[in-house]
Amino acid sequence: MRKTTLITGGAGYIGSHTALALINAGRHVLVLDNLCNSCRECIKRLEQLTLTRVDFIKGDIRDSRLLDDIFSRYDVEAVVHFASLKSVAESVSNPLDYYTNNVAGTLDLCRAMARNNVFKLVFSSSATVYGEPTRTPIAEDFGTGKPVNPYGRTKLMIEELLSDLCHSDPRWSIALLRYFNPIGAHESGMIGEDPTGRPNNLLPCLTQVAIGRIPELTVFGSDYPTVDGTCVRDYIHVVDLAIGHLKALLKLQQTSGIDVWNLGTGVGYSVLQIIHSFEDITGIAIPYRFAPRRPGDIAKCFADPGKAKRELGWTAQRDLRQMIIDAWRWQSCNPQGYQSSFKIAALSAVR
Ligand code: NAD
Ligand code: UFG
């Protein structure tokens, strides 16, 4: 049997880019996803991109019987765990779903891994666990803060339970990756971010305004103590992020215990800087209006990515221009996301 990396949530935005990066690096992957926020078309596109069959199982990480079956049929050497619900707003209105899916789901996954002697895990955490940082850039040794919503609290709880697990049993080897703001898409334009319903995050809102699906962009807050009054974030290209997972998997082969790495660029951009860069690069004017601050937003959040550079040999390679070009290519080739039949859009507007 070939050694396999199990990717939970691998049909989603970051998971699909990571599946591609792992396949391109010569690894065999198995994607497990219940498709609650993704679709089979993504797997088809991965197959077109890699010219291989991508092993995919539609199922839930909380289905213990299914997990045991997977571990008995595949020689799983590590799990990259993306499967999660991720809408901040939905987590406020429906916290039970978030604690059940994210926290209890991770417990079920870890139990199944332990039953089947699989002890290497990469977990998708988030900069949200830092809460409101007292200063920037944010380094891992700042410690965690108080996440301001149930989604963020699920991430912190999972980090803590994984830490307890590692300390209880030396066979575990776990990487916690704290992502900053993933944007962009694979350069082919064939896979990308496809939010269901109205998007919450800045980049998909912006590209949907540009393509005409949303009439105007709302900018939340204009009075933050930042360069221009709008919030500053560390946007990171999803392909760089995907490569970070490959590096983390390599690290797990050499170490045991639990460790944490920021995955960000170390550079912050304000909302207005993002809008104006998008306009400059694509030549498309973005209508926007200011609205009051969005509850829970912090003024500035960007990473100190030095630890990942020193210990994983990873740094982000793609700059903001590349992130915007690739995000726009994905949106314009797929105006309705994966519902669209893929068409090579003329990117003549990109300057
Ligand atoms: P996504 O929604 O595109 O991908 C998550 C995938 O998990 C989806 O395909 C969904 O169908 C699947 N899934 C959810 N619950 C499941 C379950 N119980 N069983 C099986 N599959 C399930 O999200 P994403 O943006 O790719 O995020 C991936 C991970 O990264 C998540 O854990 C998310 O919390 C984390 N993260 C994302 C961001 C971001 O801005 N996108 C930032 C920080 C952390
Ligand atoms: N924003 C707008 N208008 C929009 C959408 C967003 O002005 O329509 C602003 C927000 O107010 C914020 C900035 O754009 O100032 C970035 O917002 P996003 O929603 O894109 O990203 P967040 O930083 O709020 O959160 C993201 C993920 C979280 C993750 C966090 C840290 O959505 O899951 O990064 O990693 F926890």
Coordinates of N, CA, C and O in Angstrom, one line a residue, residues 30 45 73 94 110 223 229 232 290:
L30 N -5.6 11.4 0.0 CA -7.0 11.0 0.1 C -7.8 12.1 0.7 O -7.5 12.6 1.7
R45 N -11.7 19.2 -11.0 CA -10.7 20.2 -11.5 C -9.3 19.8 -11.0 O -8.4 20.0 -11.8
R73 N -8.2 0.8 5.1 CA -8.0 0.6 3.6 C -6.8 1.3 3.1 O -6.3 1.0 2.0
N94 N -25.3 30.4 15.5 CA -25.5 29.0 15.7 C -24.2 28.3 16.3 O -23.6 27.5 15.7
C110 N -9.3 12.6 16.1 CA -8.1 12.2 16.9 C -8.3 10.8 17.5 O -7.4 10.0 17.6
D223 N -12.3 54.8 11.0 CA -11.7 55.5 12.1 C -10.8 54.7 12.9 O -10.6 55.0 14.1
G229 N -7.2 54.7 8.3 CA -8.5 54.6 9.1 C -9.2 53.2 8.9 O -10.1 52.9 9.6
V232 N -6.0 46.8 9.0 CA -4.8 46.3 8.3 C -4.8 44.8 8.6 O -4.9 44.3 9.7
F290 N -18.5 53.6 3.0 CA -18.1 53.3 4.4 C -19.3 53.0 5.2 O -20.4 53.5 5.0

